[in-house]
mmCIF file of C-alpha atoms and ligand atoms in Angstrom:
data_model
loop_
_atom_site.group_PDB
_atom_site.id
_atom_site.type_symbol
_atom_site.label_atom_id
_atom_site.label_comp_id
_atom_site.label_asym_id
_atom_site.label_seq_id
_atom_site.Cartn_x
_atom_site.Cartn_y
_atom_site.Cartn_z
ATOM 1 C CA MET A 23 -11.016 -17.039 16.282
ATOM 2 C CA LYS A 24 -9.529 -18.514 13.424
ATOM 3 C CA THR A 25 -11.754 -18.024 10.091
ATOM 4 C CA SER A 26 -12.373 -20.371 7.356
ATOM 5 C CA PHE A 27 -10.625 -17.292 5.370
ATOM 6 C CA SER A 28 -7.419 -18.811 7.224
ATOM 7 C CA SER A 29 -7.179 -22.041 5.932
ATOM 8 C CA GLU A 30 -8.556 -20.624 2.198
ATOM 9 C CA PHE A 31 -5.744 -18.346 2.391
ATOM 10 C CA ALA A 32 -2.865 -21.233 3.600
ATOM 11 C CA LYS A 33 -3.997 -23.076 0.561
ATOM 12 C CA ARG A 34 -3.854 -20.260 -1.768
ATOM 13 C CA TYR A 35 -0.785 -18.038 -0.496
ATOM 14 C CA GLY A 36 0.970 -20.127 2.352
ATOM 15 C CA LEU A 37 1.374 -19.483 5.734
ATOM 16 C CA TYR A 38 2.780 -15.810 6.150
ATOM 17 C CA ALA A 39 1.751 -12.630 4.609
ATOM 18 C CA LEU A 40 4.307 -9.588 4.959
ATOM 19 C CA VAL A 41 2.905 -6.078 5.313
ATOM 20 C CA THR A 42 4.986 -2.717 4.826
ATOM 21 C CA GLY A 43 4.193 -0.009 6.891
ATOM 22 C CA ALA A 44 2.914 -2.157 9.761
ATOM 23 C CA SER A 45 3.429 0.244 12.377
ATOM 24 C CA GLU A 46 0.505 2.968 11.614
ATOM 25 C CA GLY A 47 -2.481 3.530 9.427
ATOM 26 C CA ILE A 48 -4.039 1.220 6.685
ATOM 27 C CA GLY A 49 -0.535 -1.280 6.730
ATOM 28 C CA ARG A 50 -1.326 -1.667 10.767
ATOM 29 C CA CYS A 51 -4.949 -2.408 9.608
ATOM 30 C CA PHE A 52 -4.345 -4.836 7.044
ATOM 31 C CA ALA A 53 -1.984 -6.778 9.687
ATOM 32 C CA GLU A 54 -4.553 -6.891 12.134
ATOM 33 C CA GLU A 55 -7.042 -8.095 9.245
ATOM 34 C CA LEU A 56 -4.664 -10.901 8.650
ATOM 35 C CA ALA A 57 -4.218 -11.755 11.741
ATOM 36 C CA LYS A 58 -7.680 -11.701 12.418
ATOM 37 C CA ALA A 59 -8.009 -14.789 9.666
ATOM 38 C CA GLY A 60 -5.379 -16.741 11.718
ATOM 39 C CA VAL A 61 -2.187 -15.680 9.158
ATOM 40 C CA ASN A 62 1.049 -15.268 10.509
ATOM 41 C CA VAL A 63 2.224 -11.304 9.461
ATOM 42 C CA VAL A 64 5.721 -10.355 9.264
ATOM 43 C CA LEU A 65 5.653 -6.311 9.944
ATOM 44 C CA VAL A 66 8.094 -4.537 8.130
ATOM 45 C CA ALA A 67 8.508 -0.084 9.061
ATOM 46 C CA ARG A 68 11.117 1.985 10.719
ATOM 47 C CA ARG A 69 9.482 2.207 14.374
ATOM 48 C CA GLU A 70 10.360 -1.101 15.878
ATOM 49 C CA ASP A 71 8.845 -0.236 19.092
ATOM 50 C CA LEU A 72 5.484 0.038 17.264
ATOM 51 C CA LEU A 73 5.945 -2.713 15.439
ATOM 52 C CA HIS A 74 6.816 -4.762 18.734
ATOM 53 C CA THR A 75 3.551 -3.666 20.592
ATOM 54 C CA LEU A 76 1.681 -4.729 17.644
ATOM 55 C CA ALA A 77 3.172 -7.917 17.264
ATOM 56 C CA THR A 78 2.354 -8.726 21.191
ATOM 57 C CA HIS A 79 -1.063 -7.356 20.867
ATOM 58 C CA LEU A 80 -1.726 -10.029 17.399
ATOM 59 C CA GLU A 81 0.162 -12.573 18.530
ATOM 60 C CA GLY A 82 -1.394 -12.478 22.239
ATOM 61 C CA THR A 83 -4.905 -11.866 20.815
ATOM 62 C CA TYR A 84 -4.956 -14.141 17.499
ATOM 63 C CA GLY A 85 -2.480 -16.739 18.466
ATOM 64 C CA VAL A 86 -0.464 -15.753 15.033
ATOM 65 C CA LEU A 87 3.093 -15.323 14.788
ATOM 66 C CA CYS A 88 4.431 -11.636 13.848
ATOM 67 C CA PRO A 89 8.204 -11.721 12.955
ATOM 68 C CA VAL A 90 9.125 -7.774 13.182
ATOM 69 C CA ILE A 91 11.774 -6.276 10.307
ATOM 70 C CA GLY A 92 12.966 -2.609 11.207
ATOM 71 C CA ALA A 93 13.806 -1.300 7.879
ATOM 72 C CA ASP A 94 14.113 1.800 6.315
ATOM 73 C CA LEU A 95 12.623 0.793 2.404
ATOM 74 C CA ALA A 96 13.706 4.019 0.921
ATOM 75 C CA SER A 97 17.268 2.235 1.557
ATOM 76 C CA PRO A 98 18.001 -0.220 -1.015
ATOM 77 C CA GLU A 99 20.334 -1.659 1.364
ATOM 78 C CA GLN A 100 17.890 -2.084 4.125
ATOM 79 C CA VAL A 101 14.851 -4.065 1.238
ATOM 80 C CA GLU A 102 17.805 -6.318 0.469
ATOM 81 C CA ASP A 103 17.895 -6.830 4.106
ATOM 82 C CA VAL A 104 14.220 -8.000 4.662
ATOM 83 C CA PHE A 105 14.789 -10.157 1.623
ATOM 84 C CA GLN A 106 17.434 -11.970 3.590
ATOM 85 C CA ILE A 107 15.931 -12.285 6.793
ATOM 86 C CA THR A 108 12.827 -13.694 5.353
ATOM 87 C CA ASP A 109 14.494 -16.003 3.373
ATOM 88 C CA GLN A 110 13.456 -19.068 5.323
ATOM 89 C CA ILE A 111 10.098 -17.766 5.667
ATOM 90 C CA ASP A 112 7.044 -18.568 3.806
ATOM 91 C CA VAL A 113 5.791 -15.683 2.561
ATOM 92 C CA GLY A 114 2.807 -16.051 0.045
ATOM 93 C CA LEU A 115 0.912 -12.231 0.379
ATOM 94 C CA ILE A 116 2.886 -9.187 0.462
ATOM 95 C CA VAL A 117 0.896 -5.986 1.196
ATOM 96 C CA CYS A 118 3.373 -3.237 -0.244
ATOM 97 C CA ASN A 119 1.792 -0.431 1.749
ATOM 98 C CA ALA A 120 4.297 1.763 3.078
ATOM 99 C CA GLY A 121 4.508 5.068 1.339
ATOM 100 C CA PHE A 122 4.389 8.821 1.903
ATOM 101 C CA GLY A 123 2.814 11.831 -0.187
ATOM 102 C CA THR A 124 4.067 15.662 -0.526
ATOM 103 C CA ALA A 125 2.198 18.749 -0.874
ATOM 104 C CA GLY A 126 2.186 21.863 -2.220
ATOM 105 C CA ASN A 127 3.822 23.442 -5.609
ATOM 106 C CA PHE A 128 6.359 20.901 -6.777
ATOM 107 C CA LEU A 129 9.297 23.449 -7.265
ATOM 108 C CA ASP A 130 8.547 24.387 -3.364
ATOM 109 C CA GLY A 131 9.530 21.554 -2.167
ATOM 110 C CA ASP A 132 12.876 20.170 -0.988
ATOM 111 C CA ILE A 133 14.219 17.300 -3.958
ATOM 112 C CA ASP A 134 15.652 15.341 -1.337
ATOM 113 C CA THR A 135 12.156 14.668 0.088
ATOM 114 C CA GLU A 136 10.427 14.130 -3.419
ATOM 115 C CA LEU A 137 13.500 11.308 -4.163
ATOM 116 C CA ASN A 138 12.991 9.638 -0.824
ATOM 117 C CA MET A 139 9.355 9.483 -1.760
ATOM 118 C CA LEU A 140 10.486 7.934 -4.916
ATOM 119 C CA SER A 141 12.737 5.916 -3.444
ATOM 120 C CA LEU A 142 9.766 4.673 -0.956
ATOM 121 C CA ASN A 143 6.889 4.631 -3.022
ATOM 122 C CA CYS A 144 8.457 3.172 -6.292
ATOM 123 C CA VAL A 145 11.680 1.697 -6.417
ATOM 124 C CA ALA A 146 11.293 -0.248 -3.326
ATOM 125 C CA VAL A 147 7.488 -1.393 -4.591
ATOM 126 C CA THR A 148 9.348 -2.903 -7.813
ATOM 127 C CA ARG A 149 12.060 -4.069 -6.256
ATOM 128 C CA MET A 150 9.236 -5.986 -3.476
ATOM 129 C CA VAL A 151 7.418 -7.225 -6.155
ATOM 130 C CA HIS A 152 10.835 -8.551 -8.583
ATOM 131 C CA HIS A 153 11.606 -10.664 -5.420
ATOM 132 C CA PHE A 154 8.507 -11.975 -4.221
ATOM 133 C CA GLY A 155 7.413 -12.302 -7.573
ATOM 134 C CA LEU A 156 9.843 -14.568 -8.718
ATOM 135 C CA LYS A 157 9.473 -16.782 -5.859
ATOM 136 C CA PHE A 158 5.687 -16.894 -6.225
ATOM 137 C CA LYS A 159 5.834 -17.498 -9.985
ATOM 138 C CA HIS A 160 8.360 -20.078 -9.176
ATOM 139 C CA LYS A 161 5.761 -22.145 -6.221
ATOM 140 C CA GLY A 162 2.773 -21.543 -8.714
ATOM 141 C CA ARG A 163 0.551 -19.088 -6.167
ATOM 142 C CA GLY A 164 1.111 -16.086 -4.597
ATOM 143 C CA GLY A 165 -0.434 -12.341 -3.882
ATOM 144 C CA VAL A 166 0.754 -9.313 -4.042
ATOM 145 C CA VAL A 167 -1.441 -5.805 -2.840
ATOM 146 C CA LEU A 168 -0.296 -2.346 -4.184
ATOM 147 C CA LEU A 169 -0.971 0.914 -3.004
ATOM 148 C CA SER A 170 -2.251 3.051 -5.200
ATOM 149 C CA SER A 171 -4.878 5.988 -5.201
ATOM 150 C CA ILE A 172 -7.417 8.007 -6.157
ATOM 151 C CA VAL A 173 -4.822 10.609 -7.744
ATOM 152 C CA ALA A 174 -3.419 7.777 -9.622
ATOM 153 C CA THR A 175 -5.182 8.382 -12.820
ATOM 154 C CA GLN A 176 -4.542 11.725 -14.185
ATOM 155 C CA GLY A 177 -2.109 14.385 -13.373
ATOM 156 C CA VAL A 178 -2.880 16.218 -10.224
ATOM 157 C CA ALA A 179 -1.393 19.993 -9.294
ATOM 158 C CA ARG A 180 -0.061 20.514 -5.769
ATOM 159 C CA SER A 181 0.760 16.866 -5.089
ATOM 160 C CA ALA A 182 2.270 16.737 -8.761
ATOM 161 C CA HIS A 183 4.746 13.975 -7.857
ATOM 162 C CA TYR A 184 3.301 12.309 -5.058
ATOM 163 C CA ALA A 185 0.341 11.362 -7.798
ATOM 164 C CA ALA A 186 3.126 10.594 -10.228
ATOM 165 C CA THR A 187 4.309 7.822 -8.308
ATOM 166 C CA LYS A 188 0.527 6.029 -7.703
ATOM 167 C CA ALA A 189 0.478 6.601 -11.305
ATOM 168 C CA TYR A 190 3.653 4.468 -11.330
ATOM 169 C CA ILE A 191 2.432 1.885 -9.365
ATOM 170 C CA GLN A 192 -1.372 1.669 -11.002
ATOM 171 C CA SER A 193 0.593 1.148 -14.087
ATOM 172 C CA LEU A 194 2.955 -1.387 -13.497
ATOM 173 C CA GLY A 195 -0.123 -3.596 -11.327
ATOM 174 C CA GLU A 196 -2.173 -3.392 -14.346
ATOM 175 C CA GLY A 197 0.638 -4.792 -16.678
ATOM 176 C CA LEU A 198 1.777 -6.945 -14.226
ATOM 177 C CA GLN A 199 -1.947 -8.919 -14.347
ATOM 178 C CA GLN A 200 -1.807 -9.303 -17.764
ATOM 179 C CA GLU A 201 1.512 -10.752 -17.373
ATOM 180 C CA TRP A 202 0.983 -13.366 -14.556
ATOM 181 C CA HIS A 203 -2.323 -14.082 -15.724
ATOM 182 C CA GLY A 204 -2.971 -18.048 -14.631
ATOM 183 C CA SER A 205 0.361 -18.017 -13.438
ATOM 184 C CA GLY A 206 -1.572 -18.660 -9.843
ATOM 185 C CA VAL A 207 -0.075 -15.491 -8.615
ATOM 186 C CA ASP A 208 -2.638 -12.485 -8.046
ATOM 187 C CA LEU A 209 -2.410 -9.214 -7.641
ATOM 188 C CA LEU A 210 -4.521 -6.045 -6.654
ATOM 189 C CA ILE A 211 -4.646 -2.485 -6.705
ATOM 190 C CA VAL A 212 -6.067 -0.696 -4.120
ATOM 191 C CA ALA A 213 -7.163 2.778 -5.058
ATOM 192 C CA PRO A 214 -8.507 4.376 -1.593
ATOM 193 C CA GLY A 215 -9.363 8.087 -1.580
ATOM 194 C CA PRO A 216 -8.850 10.247 1.349
ATOM 195 C CA VAL A 217 -8.192 7.836 4.255
ATOM 196 C CA GLU A 218 -7.848 8.964 8.327
ATOM 197 C CA THR A 219 -4.450 8.070 9.200
ATOM 198 C CA GLY A 220 -1.063 9.769 9.712
ATOM 199 C CA PHE A 221 -0.561 10.326 5.947
ATOM 200 C CA ALA A 222 -2.214 13.850 5.939
ATOM 201 C CA LYS A 223 -0.097 14.965 8.566
ATOM 202 C CA ARG A 224 2.867 14.310 6.946
ATOM 203 C CA SER A 225 2.060 15.118 3.851
ATOM 204 C CA ASN A 226 0.931 18.373 4.442
ATOM 205 C CA ILE A 227 -2.696 17.863 3.484
ATOM 206 C CA GLN A 228 -5.970 18.811 5.225
ATOM 207 C CA LEU A 229 -8.380 16.399 4.937
ATOM 208 C CA GLY A 230 -11.938 17.079 4.966
ATOM 209 C CA LYS A 231 -14.349 13.723 4.907
ATOM 210 C CA SER A 232 -12.140 10.671 5.121
ATOM 211 C CA GLU A 233 -12.274 6.666 5.164
ATOM 212 C CA SER A 234 -11.366 4.728 8.423
ATOM 213 C CA PRO A 235 -8.463 2.334 7.573
ATOM 214 C CA ASP A 236 -9.679 -0.702 8.662
ATOM 215 C CA VAL A 237 -12.324 -0.778 5.663
ATOM 216 C CA ILE A 238 -9.574 -0.118 3.165
ATOM 217 C CA ALA A 239 -7.985 -3.599 4.688
ATOM 218 C CA ARG A 240 -11.266 -5.394 4.809
ATOM 219 C CA GLN A 241 -12.682 -4.716 1.567
ATOM 220 C CA SER A 242 -9.134 -5.189 -0.029
ATOM 221 C CA LEU A 243 -8.538 -8.764 1.465
ATOM 222 C CA LYS A 244 -11.878 -9.427 0.602
ATOM 223 C CA ALA A 245 -11.473 -8.509 -2.884
ATOM 224 C CA LEU A 246 -7.862 -9.841 -3.331
ATOM 225 C CA GLY A 247 -8.056 -12.719 -5.776
ATOM 226 C CA ARG A 248 -11.353 -11.552 -7.137
ATOM 227 C CA GLN A 249 -10.686 -8.571 -8.485
ATOM 228 C CA LYS A 250 -8.114 -6.470 -10.256
ATOM 229 C CA VAL A 251 -8.581 -3.084 -8.706
ATOM 230 C CA ILE A 252 -10.642 -1.997 -5.825
ATOM 231 C CA ARG A 253 -11.784 1.552 -4.601
ATOM 232 C CA PRO A 254 -12.273 0.842 -1.020
ATOM 233 C CA GLY A 255 -14.641 3.011 1.052
ATOM 234 C CA VAL A 256 -17.597 5.125 -0.398
ATOM 235 C CA LEU A 257 -15.688 8.278 -0.675
ATOM 236 C CA ALA A 258 -13.102 6.760 -3.306
ATOM 237 C CA LYS A 259 -16.297 5.127 -5.101
ATOM 238 C CA VAL A 260 -18.397 8.223 -5.307
ATOM 239 C CA LEU A 261 -15.639 10.086 -6.410
ATOM 240 C CA SER A 262 -14.339 7.726 -9.002
ATOM 241 C CA LEU A 263 -17.537 7.266 -10.425
ATOM 242 C CA ALA A 264 -18.424 11.384 -10.782
ATOM 243 C CA LEU A 265 -14.764 11.239 -12.735
ATOM 244 C CA SER A 266 -15.298 8.139 -14.815
ATOM 245 C CA THR A 267 -16.737 9.893 -17.936
ATOM 246 C CA ALA A 268 -14.740 12.761 -17.634
ATOM 247 C CA PRO A 269 -12.073 13.186 -20.353
ATOM 248 C CA ARG A 270 -8.592 13.652 -18.689
ATOM 249 C CA TRP A 271 -8.276 17.010 -19.183
ATOM 250 C CA LEU A 272 -11.049 17.599 -16.773
ATOM 251 C CA ARG A 273 -10.149 14.803 -14.876
ATOM 252 C CA ILE A 274 -6.960 16.876 -14.253
ATOM 253 C CA LYS A 275 -8.529 19.989 -13.016
ATOM 254 C CA ILE A 276 -11.098 18.603 -10.916
ATOM 255 C CA MET A 277 -8.376 16.378 -8.912
ATOM 256 C CA SER A 278 -6.055 19.548 -9.228
ATOM 257 C CA SER A 279 -8.704 21.399 -7.667
ATOM 258 C CA ILE A 280 -9.831 18.936 -4.928
ATOM 259 C CA MET A 281 -6.106 19.101 -4.149
ATOM 260 C CA GLY A 282 -5.661 22.830 -4.203
ATOM 261 C CA SER A 283 -8.306 23.180 -1.529
ATOM 262 C CA MET A 284 -6.581 20.052 0.847
ATOM 263 C CA THR A 285 -3.544 22.699 0.567
ATOM 264 C CA LYS A 286 -4.864 25.780 0.909
ATOM 265 C CA GLN A 287 -2.597 26.845 3.775
ATOM 266 C CA LEU A 288 0.731 26.001 2.165
ATOM 267 C CA PRO A 289 2.407 28.758 -0.443
ATOM 268 C CA GLN A 290 0.407 29.796 -2.998
HETATM 269 N N1 LIG B 308 -4.304 8.255 3.477
HETATM 270 C C1 LIG B 308 -4.858 8.231 2.338
HETATM 271 O O1 LIG B 308 -5.784 9.310 2.482
HETATM 272 C C2 LIG B 308 -4.371 7.450 1.608
HETATM 273 C C3 LIG B 308 -5.164 7.505 0.482
HETATM 274 C C4 LIG B 308 -4.613 6.706 -0.951
HETATM 275 C C5 LIG B 308 -3.397 5.768 -0.774
HETATM 276 N N2 LIG B 308 -2.709 5.733 0.307
HETATM 277 C C6 LIG B 308 -1.750 4.782 0.300
HETATM 278 O O2 LIG B 308 -1.574 4.124 1.667
HETATM 279 C C7 LIG B 308 -0.635 3.641 1.516
HETATM 280 C C8 LIG B 308 -0.288 3.693 3.742
HETATM 281 O O3 LIG B 308 -0.983 5.089 4.078
HETATM 282 P P1 LIG B 308 -1.234 5.857 5.322
HETATM 283 O O4 LIG B 308 -2.500 6.561 5.172
HETATM 284 O O5 LIG B 308 -1.875 4.360 6.328
HETATM 285 O O6 LIG B 308 -0.046 6.565 5.939
HETATM 286 P P2 LIG B 308 0.401 6.098 7.032
HETATM 287 O O7 LIG B 308 -0.551 6.070 8.170
HETATM 288 O O8 LIG B 308 1.289 7.796 7.307
HETATM 289 O O9 LIG B 308 1.046 5.256 7.610
HETATM 290 C C9 LIG B 308 2.470 4.691 6.463
HETATM 291 C C10 LIG B 308 3.258 3.372 6.936
HETATM 292 O O10 LIG B 308 4.374 3.690 6.239
HETATM 293 C C11 LIG B 308 5.523 3.219 6.703
HETATM 294 N N3 LIG B 308 6.850 4.189 6.243
HETATM 295 C C12 LIG B 308 6.958 5.202 6.039
HETATM 296 N N4 LIG B 308 8.078 5.638 5.547
HETATM 297 C C13 LIG B 308 8.847 4.496 5.571
HETATM 298 C C14 LIG B 308 10.343 3.839 5.416
HETATM 299 N N5 LIG B 308 10.965 4.811 4.619
HETATM 300 N N6 LIG B 308 10.813 2.831 5.078
HETATM 301 C C15 LIG B 308 9.240 2.191 5.797
HETATM 302 N N7 LIG B 308 8.203 2.104 6.069
HETATM 303 C C16 LIG B 308 8.051 3.741 5.887
HETATM 304 C C17 LIG B 308 5.402 4.106 8.100
HETATM 305 O O11 LIG B 308 5.871 3.527 9.366
HETATM 306 P P3 LIG B 308 7.451 4.179 9.859
HETATM 307 O O12 LIG B 308 7.251 5.566 10.301
HETATM 308 O O13 LIG B 308 7.487 3.806 11.341
HETATM 309 O O14 LIG B 308 8.506 3.735 8.781
HETATM 310 C C18 LIG B 308 3.738 3.695 8.468
HETATM 311 O O15 LIG B 308 3.565 2.526 8.937
HETATM 312 C C19 LIG B 308 0.843 4.836 1.190
HETATM 313 O O16 LIG B 308 1.020 3.914 0.058
HETATM 314 C C20 LIG B 308 -0.236 5.835 0.808
HETATM 315 O O17 LIG B 308 0.582 6.393 -0.576
HETATM 316 C C21 LIG B 308 -2.772 6.813 2.019
#
């Protein structure tokens, strides 16, 4: 059933949203929440089979259209393919969600994996935001959702490079919010704490308490156009409140100690 969000969304952003990393986790929940609200969603990720299954589910359940694009966004050529394929689609909102993390001591990690993460978490997002940002600015309307993290606001030992990729996103988003003020283009930075998805397994971290990904997606879409940064879920709120008055050196120590306890199983 379509909600009032549907017509509100179409008026504000257009007919289509595009979600990267829609095959699993938080991105899949963003796609579901958008479809539930009657918004057509372009689904992007590498595992096309999962995207097609999701598209069938969303189209059948919510009566929306869900084109599927299989792309490895760590590849600049494949990001370019996404731009070409969507050229004739009125995309009004992008959710730059695809990403992964690495953990453990930086020097123990594989440099190619680190650079692949940089390509996906930062370079691809920068390309997407520039490409669609130009279109949105020209139209005088649009929305961008960026996935930052609770680790983005200080250095974090044993996930140093992942935290740096999210600091990049946090800073990019904050700067663009100022540049785009009054342009009709909304930009929301989403900075969750631990979320129950495939992320922890791929990043080699062991989560204790974690938030459900649909909470992240729901609260983010509610905040879009109303807030600049959100820390969805109870965990992120409690943690960021606890850290808010601490000086940066102390935040580094606390977050590094938390990450240390999540990576005990990795070489010290
Ligand atoms: N989970 C957390 O605790 C947490 C906390 C804070 C922030 N975040 C951020 O939230 C975002 C989503 O993470 P998640 O927790 O939902 O992780 P997830 O469950 O592992 O999902 C990651 C998604 O990204 C896609 N993806 C990965 N590599 C890709 C590539 N090279 N090209 C295109 N798509 C790719 C995956 O699809 P394919 O494998 O099919 O390509 C998948 O759909 C990330 O940016 C992450 O940094 C997560």
